[in-house]
Amino acid sequence: MDSIIFDLDGTIWDSRQTIVRAWNQVLTQYDEVNKEVTEDDLKRVMGLQEDEISEILFPELSKEKRKEIMVACGKQENAVLAEKGGELYDGVEEILQHLSEKYKLFIVSNCQDGYIESFYAFHQVEKYFIDFENPGRTGLSKGENIKLVMERNQLESPIYVGDTAGDQKASEVAGIPFAYASYGFGTVEKYDYKLERFADLKRFL
């Protein structure tokens, strides 16, 4: 193993509380939306791409209106996350520091452009990562984005760490082992490694 590629939500941090605040600020501006989103709503859709999330949360709206709302929510989300941050799981920075001394570290997340940058901006952990990717920049699936990071950084034997079945499938697409962050948001039956907490990554040190 020469590198570790991480999912973000449910793997490194839980940003739902901040995101809910940001989204509900935006939703008040739309007469078509008569509800607030909750942390449980976000848990159901974490790890999905933007169009899938909007279809689940706002099925009554047109595709065009869902897109408009998601773009607005994404912009507000990025701004609030850069200012307020999210909740890092226990030991994240210490373990990232130690891992980065032995392995190349990366992030591939199903998020909008600017989201990972907001994570970096507040929590000041960019120094531990070499590269990142997301569909907001590329329009590609998570599996294809993992392969893109592998290719441009010439990785030979990475693993992917994530918390959902979608993460496991993305690992299969990329042809690399999958470490299941079982403390996160999803339920996964098939994996190569299982992490009960972020600190379990110490086994790779």
mmCIF file of N, CA, C and O in Angstrom, residues 54-120:
data_model
loop_
_atom_site.group_PDB
_atom_site.id
_atom_site.type_symbol
_atom_site.label_atom_id
_atom_site.label_comp_id
_atom_site.label_asym_id
_atom_site.label_seq_id
_atom_site.Cartn_x
_atom_site.Cartn_y
_atom_site.Cartn_z
ATOM 1 N N SER A 54 -31.097 15.841 -4.637
ATOM 2 C CA SER A 54 -32.223 16.749 -4.857
ATOM 3 C C SER A 54 -33.497 15.990 -5.203
ATOM 4 O O SER A 54 -34.595 16.390 -4.805
ATOM 5 N N GLU A 55 -33.360 14.888 -5.927
ATOM 6 C CA GLU A 55 -34.538 14.098 -6.288
ATOM 7 C C GLU A 55 -35.169 13.446 -5.067
ATOM 8 O O GLU A 55 -36.387 13.332 -4.963
ATOM 9 N N ILE A 56 -34.324 13.030 -4.111
ATOM 10 C CA ILE A 56 -34.832 12.407 -2.889
ATOM 11 C C ILE A 56 -35.451 13.448 -1.949
ATOM 12 O O ILE A 56 -36.526 13.232 -1.389
ATOM 13 N N LEU A 57 -34.796 14.578 -1.792
ATOM 14 C CA LEU A 57 -35.255 15.583 -0.829
ATOM 15 C C LEU A 57 -36.373 16.473 -1.357
ATOM 16 O O LEU A 57 -37.215 16.939 -0.586
ATOM 17 N N PHE A 58 -36.386 16.718 -2.683
ATOM 18 C CA PHE A 58 -37.385 17.623 -3.270
ATOM 19 C C PHE A 58 -38.063 16.976 -4.484
ATOM 20 O O PHE A 58 -38.046 17.531 -5.586
ATOM 21 N N PRO A 59 -38.687 15.813 -4.306
ATOM 22 C CA PRO A 59 -39.256 15.087 -5.445
ATOM 23 C C PRO A 59 -40.406 15.823 -6.122
ATOM 24 O O PRO A 59 -40.708 15.563 -7.292
ATOM 25 N N GLU A 60 -41.040 16.745 -5.400
ATOM 26 C CA GLU A 60 -42.194 17.464 -5.934
ATOM 27 C C GLU A 60 -41.791 18.581 -6.890
ATOM 28 O O GLU A 60 -42.649 19.118 -7.600
ATOM 29 N N LEU A 61 -40.521 18.919 -6.934
ATOM 30 C CA LEU A 61 -40.068 20.032 -7.759
ATOM 31 C C LEU A 61 -39.567 19.556 -9.121
ATOM 32 O O LEU A 61 -39.178 18.404 -9.287
ATOM 33 N N SER A 62 -39.547 20.461 -10.083
ATOM 34 C CA SER A 62 -39.025 20.143 -11.401
ATOM 35 C C SER A 62 -37.509 19.950 -11.316
ATOM 36 O O SER A 62 -36.854 20.421 -10.378
ATOM 37 N N LYS A 63 -36.966 19.268 -12.301
ATOM 38 C CA LYS A 63 -35.521 19.051 -12.341
ATOM 39 C C LYS A 63 -34.771 20.371 -12.367
ATOM 40 O O LYS A 63 -33.731 20.528 -11.706
ATOM 41 N N GLU A 64 -35.288 21.334 -13.109
ATOM 42 C CA GLU A 64 -34.632 22.634 -13.218
ATOM 43 C C GLU A 64 -34.641 23.377 -11.882
ATOM 44 O O GLU A 64 -33.637 23.980 -11.495
ATOM 45 N N LYS A 65 -35.776 23.340 -11.181
ATOM 46 C CA LYS A 65 -35.866 24.022 -9.891
ATOM 47 C C LYS A 65 -34.992 23.325 -8.848
ATOM 48 O O LYS A 65 -34.341 24.003 -8.026
ATOM 49 N N ARG A 66 -34.954 21.994 -8.887
ATOM 50 C CA ARG A 66 -34.077 21.271 -7.960
ATOM 51 C C ARG A 66 -32.628 21.669 -8.173
ATOM 52 O O ARG A 66 -31.877 21.871 -7.219
ATOM 53 N N LYS A 67 -32.230 21.780 -9.430
ATOM 54 C CA LYS A 67 -30.858 22.174 -9.751
ATOM 55 C C LYS A 67 -30.572 23.574 -9.222
ATOM 56 O O LYS A 67 -29.505 23.818 -8.629
ATOM 57 N N GLU A 68 -31.488 24.490 -9.436
ATOM 58 C CA GLU A 68 -31.319 25.868 -8.967
ATOM 59 C C GLU A 68 -31.128 25.905 -7.447
ATOM 60 O O GLU A 68 -30.243 26.612 -6.929
ATOM 61 N N ILE A 69 -31.955 25.153 -6.750
ATOM 62 C CA ILE A 69 -31.887 25.138 -5.287
ATOM 63 C C ILE A 69 -30.586 24.509 -4.808
ATOM 64 O O ILE A 69 -29.946 25.012 -3.872
ATOM 65 N N MET A 70 -30.165 23.433 -5.434
ATOM 66 C CA MET A 70 -28.935 22.765 -5.020
ATOM 67 C C MET A 70 -27.712 23.656 -5.229
ATOM 68 O O MET A 70 -26.791 23.669 -4.412
ATOM 69 N N VAL A 71 -27.710 24.408 -6.321
ATOM 70 C CA VAL A 71 -26.596 25.335 -6.559
ATOM 71 C C VAL A 71 -26.562 26.411 -5.473
ATOM 72 O O VAL A 71 -25.502 26.725 -4.916
ATOM 73 N N ALA A 72 -27.732 26.961 -5.152
ATOM 74 C CA ALA A 72 -27.807 27.994 -4.121
ATOM 75 C C ALA A 72 -27.419 27.440 -2.754
ATOM 76 O O ALA A 72 -26.683 28.089 -1.992
ATOM 77 N N CYS A 73 -27.903 26.253 -2.440
ATOM 78 C CA CYS A 73 -27.564 25.615 -1.162
ATOM 79 C C CYS A 73 -26.069 25.319 -1.093
ATOM 80 O O CYS A 73 -25.437 25.492 -0.044
ATOM 81 N N GLY A 74 -25.507 24.878 -2.201
ATOM 82 C CA GLY A 74 -24.084 24.560 -2.232
ATOM 83 C C GLY A 74 -23.216 25.768 -1.964
ATOM 84 O O GLY A 74 -22.223 25.700 -1.222
ATOM 85 N N LYS A 75 -23.570 26.895 -2.551
ATOM 86 C CA LYS A 75 -22.796 28.125 -2.345
ATOM 87 C C LYS A 75 -22.863 28.572 -0.884
ATOM 88 O O LYS A 75 -21.848 28.934 -0.275
ATOM 89 N N GLN A 76 -24.069 28.523 -0.320
ATOM 90 C CA GLN A 76 -24.231 28.919 1.079
ATOM 91 C C GLN A 76 -23.521 27.930 1.999
ATOM 92 O O GLN A 76 -22.884 28.325 2.991
ATOM 93 N N GLU A 77 -23.630 26.671 1.676
ATOM 94 C CA GLU A 77 -22.980 25.607 2.449
ATOM 95 C C GLU A 77 -21.469 25.820 2.507
ATOM 96 O O GLU A 77 -20.851 25.760 3.579
ATOM 97 N N ASN A 78 -20.865 26.074 1.361
ATOM 98 C CA ASN A 78 -19.420 26.290 1.312
ATOM 99 C C ASN A 78 -19.007 27.481 2.178
ATOM 100 O O ASN A 78 -18.005 27.423 2.898
ATOM 101 N N ALA A 79 -19.778 28.552 2.094
ATOM 102 C CA ALA A 79 -19.451 29.760 2.852
ATOM 103 C C ALA A 79 -19.553 29.516 4.359
ATOM 104 O O ALA A 79 -18.672 29.923 5.130
ATOM 105 N N VAL A 80 -20.625 28.855 4.782
ATOM 106 C CA VAL A 80 -20.827 28.628 6.212
ATOM 107 C C VAL A 80 -19.821 27.604 6.749
ATOM 108 O O VAL A 80 -19.297 27.763 7.859
ATOM 109 N N LEU A 81 -19.521 26.566 5.971
ATOM 110 C CA LEU A 81 -18.543 25.575 6.409
ATOM 111 C C LEU A 81 -17.153 26.186 6.564
ATOM 112 O O LEU A 81 -16.410 25.831 7.485
ATOM 113 N N ALA A 82 -16.791 27.086 5.664
ATOM 114 C CA ALA A 82 -15.481 27.736 5.769
ATOM 115 C C ALA A 82 -15.382 28.582 7.038
ATOM 116 O O ALA A 82 -14.300 28.764 7.598
ATOM 117 N N GLU A 83 -16.537 29.065 7.508
ATOM 118 C CA GLU A 83 -16.564 29.911 8.706
ATOM 119 C C GLU A 83 -16.777 29.112 9.982
ATOM 120 O O GLU A 83 -16.168 29.408 11.021
ATOM 121 N N LYS A 84 -17.632 28.077 9.913
ATOM 122 C CA LYS A 84 -18.029 27.342 11.118
ATOM 123 C C LYS A 84 -17.430 25.941 11.211
ATOM 124 O O LYS A 84 -17.321 25.373 12.299
ATOM 125 N N GLY A 85 -17.072 25.357 10.062
ATOM 126 C CA GLY A 85 -16.522 24.008 10.052
ATOM 127 C C GLY A 85 -17.555 22.942 10.358
ATOM 128 O O GLY A 85 -18.764 23.203 10.413
ATOM 129 N N GLY A 86 -17.081 21.722 10.560
ATOM 130 C CA GLY A 86 -17.927 20.609 10.948
ATOM 131 C C GLY A 86 -17.315 19.934 12.159
ATOM 132 O O GLY A 86 -16.414 20.481 12.805
ATOM 133 N N GLU A 87 -17.780 18.747 12.467
ATOM 134 C CA GLU A 87 -17.269 18.005 13.621
ATOM 135 C C GLU A 87 -16.295 16.919 13.142
ATOM 136 O O GLU A 87 -16.707 15.938 12.525
ATOM 137 N N LEU A 88 -15.015 17.135 13.391
ATOM 138 C CA LEU A 88 -14.031 16.114 13.059
ATOM 139 C C LEU A 88 -14.212 14.920 13.989
ATOM 140 O O LEU A 88 -14.495 15.089 15.179
ATOM 141 N N TYR A 89 -14.043 13.726 13.462
ATOM 142 C CA TYR A 89 -14.078 12.548 14.327
ATOM 143 C C TYR A 89 -12.837 12.529 15.222
ATOM 144 O O TYR A 89 -11.809 13.154 14.910
ATOM 145 N N ASP A 90 -12.935 11.824 16.315
ATOM 146 C CA ASP A 90 -11.865 11.816 17.310
ATOM 147 C C ASP A 90 -10.533 11.382 16.711
ATOM 148 O O ASP A 90 -10.452 10.360 16.024
ATOM 149 N N GLY A 91 -9.509 12.169 16.993
ATOM 150 C CA GLY A 91 -8.158 11.807 16.610
ATOM 151 C C GLY A 91 -7.794 12.058 15.168
ATOM 152 O O GLY A 91 -6.700 11.671 14.737
ATOM 153 N N VAL A 92 -8.675 12.709 14.399
ATOM 154 C CA VAL A 92 -8.452 12.855 12.959
ATOM 155 C C VAL A 92 -7.124 13.536 12.642
ATOM 156 O O VAL A 92 -6.311 13.003 11.881
ATOM 157 N N GLU A 93 -6.883 14.718 13.211
ATOM 158 C CA GLU A 93 -5.676 15.448 12.803
ATOM 159 C C GLU A 93 -4.405 14.711 13.210
ATOM 160 O O GLU A 93 -3.446 14.623 12.433
ATOM 161 N N GLU A 94 -4.383 14.187 14.414
ATOM 162 C CA GLU A 94 -3.192 13.458 14.872
ATOM 163 C C GLU A 94 -2.890 12.270 13.972
ATOM 164 O O GLU A 94 -1.742 12.043 13.575
ATOM 165 N N ILE A 95 -3.940 11.520 13.619
ATOM 166 C CA ILE A 95 -3.742 10.315 12.809
ATOM 167 C C ILE A 95 -3.383 10.679 11.371
ATOM 168 O O ILE A 95 -2.531 10.029 10.748
ATOM 169 N N LEU A 96 -4.010 11.730 10.831
ATOM 170 C CA LEU A 96 -3.630 12.182 9.495
ATOM 171 C C LEU A 96 -2.158 12.581 9.452
ATOM 172 O O LEU A 96 -1.448 12.279 8.490
ATOM 173 N N GLN A 97 -1.718 13.256 10.486
ATOM 174 C CA GLN A 97 -0.317 13.676 10.536
ATOM 175 C C GLN A 97 0.604 12.461 10.470
ATOM 176 O O GLN A 97 1.563 12.434 9.699
ATOM 177 N N HIS A 98 0.305 11.450 11.285
ATOM 178 C CA HIS A 98 1.156 10.253 11.308
ATOM 179 C C HIS A 98 1.055 9.473 10.000
ATOM 180 O O HIS A 98 2.070 9.001 9.474
ATOM 181 N N LEU A 99 -0.155 9.346 9.461
ATOM 182 C CA LEU A 99 -0.328 8.622 8.204
ATOM 183 C C LEU A 99 0.425 9.302 7.065
ATOM 184 O O LEU A 99 1.009 8.636 6.210
ATOM 185 N N SER A 100 0.401 10.642 7.065
ATOM 186 C CA SER A 100 1.034 11.381 5.972
ATOM 187 C C SER A 100 2.552 11.221 5.958
ATOM 188 O O SER A 100 3.198 11.486 4.944
ATOM 189 N N GLU A 101 3.119 10.787 7.063
ATOM 190 C CA GLU A 101 4.558 10.544 7.127
ATOM 191 C C GLU A 101 4.942 9.240 6.433
ATOM 192 O O GLU A 101 6.105 9.052 6.069
ATOM 193 N N LYS A 102 3.956 8.365 6.242
ATOM 194 C CA LYS A 102 4.230 7.056 5.639
ATOM 195 C C LYS A 102 3.537 6.867 4.297
ATOM 196 O O LYS A 102 4.040 6.171 3.424
ATOM 197 N N TYR A 103 2.359 7.487 4.131
ATOM 198 C CA TYR A 103 1.546 7.300 2.931
ATOM 199 C C TYR A 103 1.179 8.640 2.296
ATOM 200 O O TYR A 103 1.096 9.665 2.973
ATOM 201 N N LYS A 104 0.910 8.609 1.003
ATOM 202 C CA LYS A 104 0.333 9.756 0.321
ATOM 203 C C LYS A 104 -1.173 9.757 0.593
ATOM 204 O O LYS A 104 -1.825 8.724 0.429
ATOM 205 N N LEU A 105 -1.716 10.900 0.982
ATOM 206 C CA LEU A 105 -3.126 10.993 1.356
ATOM 207 C C LEU A 105 -3.897 11.864 0.375
ATOM 208 O O LEU A 105 -3.394 12.889 -0.096
ATOM 209 N N PHE A 106 -5.153 11.456 0.104
ATOM 210 C CA PHE A 106 -6.003 12.134 -0.873
ATOM 211 C C PHE A 106 -7.449 12.120 -0.378
ATOM 212 O O PHE A 106 -7.813 11.333 0.492
ATOM 213 N N ILE A 107 -8.279 12.981 -0.972
ATOM 214 C CA ILE A 107 -9.725 12.975 -0.720
ATOM 215 C C ILE A 107 -10.455 12.894 -2.046
ATOM 216 O O ILE A 107 -10.148 13.641 -2.977
ATOM 217 N N VAL A 108 -11.415 11.979 -2.133
ATOM 218 C CA VAL A 108 -12.369 11.947 -3.248
ATOM 219 C C VAL A 108 -13.758 11.869 -2.634
ATOM 220 O O VAL A 108 -14.094 10.885 -1.962
ATOM 221 N N SER A 109 -14.562 12.901 -2.839
ATOM 222 C CA SER A 109 -15.885 12.995 -2.227
ATOM 223 C C SER A 109 -16.924 13.376 -3.264
ATOM 224 O O SER A 109 -16.617 14.091 -4.217
ATOM 225 N N ASN A 110 -18.145 12.908 -3.075
ATOM 226 C CA ASN A 110 -19.252 13.306 -3.945
ATOM 227 C C ASN A 110 -19.820 14.626 -3.439
ATOM 228 O O ASN A 110 -20.810 14.658 -2.714
ATOM 229 N N CYS A 111 -19.185 15.715 -3.811
ATOM 230 C CA CYS A 111 -19.606 17.025 -3.319
ATOM 231 C C CYS A 111 -19.461 18.064 -4.417
ATOM 232 O O CYS A 111 -18.911 17.799 -5.479
ATOM 233 N N GLN A 112 -19.949 19.257 -4.120
ATOM 234 C CA GLN A 112 -19.835 20.354 -5.068
ATOM 235 C C GLN A 112 -18.436 20.947 -5.015
ATOM 236 O O GLN A 112 -17.704 20.781 -4.029
ATOM 237 N N ASP A 113 -18.080 21.640 -6.066
ATOM 238 C CA ASP A 113 -16.812 22.358 -6.108
ATOM 239 C C ASP A 113 -16.776 23.368 -4.963
ATOM 240 O O ASP A 113 -17.745 24.087 -4.720
ATOM 241 N N GLY A 114 -15.681 23.420 -4.249
ATOM 242 C CA GLY A 114 -15.528 24.350 -3.140
ATOM 243 C C GLY A 114 -15.759 23.738 -1.774
ATOM 244 O O GLY A 114 -15.354 24.307 -0.755
ATOM 245 N N TYR A 115 -16.384 22.572 -1.714
ATOM 246 C CA TYR A 115 -16.718 21.936 -0.434
ATOM 247 C C TYR A 115 -15.461 21.472 0.294
ATOM 248 O O TYR A 115 -15.275 21.754 1.488
ATOM 249 N N ILE A 116 -14.591 20.768 -0.411
ATOM 250 C CA ILE A 116 -13.358 20.278 0.208
ATOM 251 C C ILE A 116 -12.473 21.454 0.593
ATOM 252 O O ILE A 116 -11.824 21.448 1.649
ATOM 253 N N GLU A 117 -12.464 22.499 -0.235
ATOM 254 C CA GLU A 117 -11.698 23.693 0.087
ATOM 255 C C GLU A 117 -12.197 24.350 1.379
ATOM 256 O O GLU A 117 -11.399 24.871 2.170
ATOM 257 N N SER A 118 -13.520 24.316 1.612
ATOM 258 C CA SER A 118 -14.080 24.866 2.851
ATOM 259 C C SER A 118 -13.671 24.020 4.055
ATOM 260 O O SER A 118 -13.374 24.559 5.135
ATOM 261 N N PHE A 119 -13.641 22.709 3.871
ATOM 262 C CA PHE A 119 -13.142 21.805 4.909
ATOM 263 C C PHE A 119 -11.702 22.148 5.261
ATOM 264 O O PHE A 119 -11.333 22.279 6.436
ATOM 265 N N TYR A 120 -10.876 22.324 4.247
ATOM 266 C CA TYR A 120 -9.482 22.704 4.464
ATOM 267 C C TYR A 120 -9.376 24.051 5.173
ATOM 268 O O TYR A 120 -8.572 24.231 6.100
#
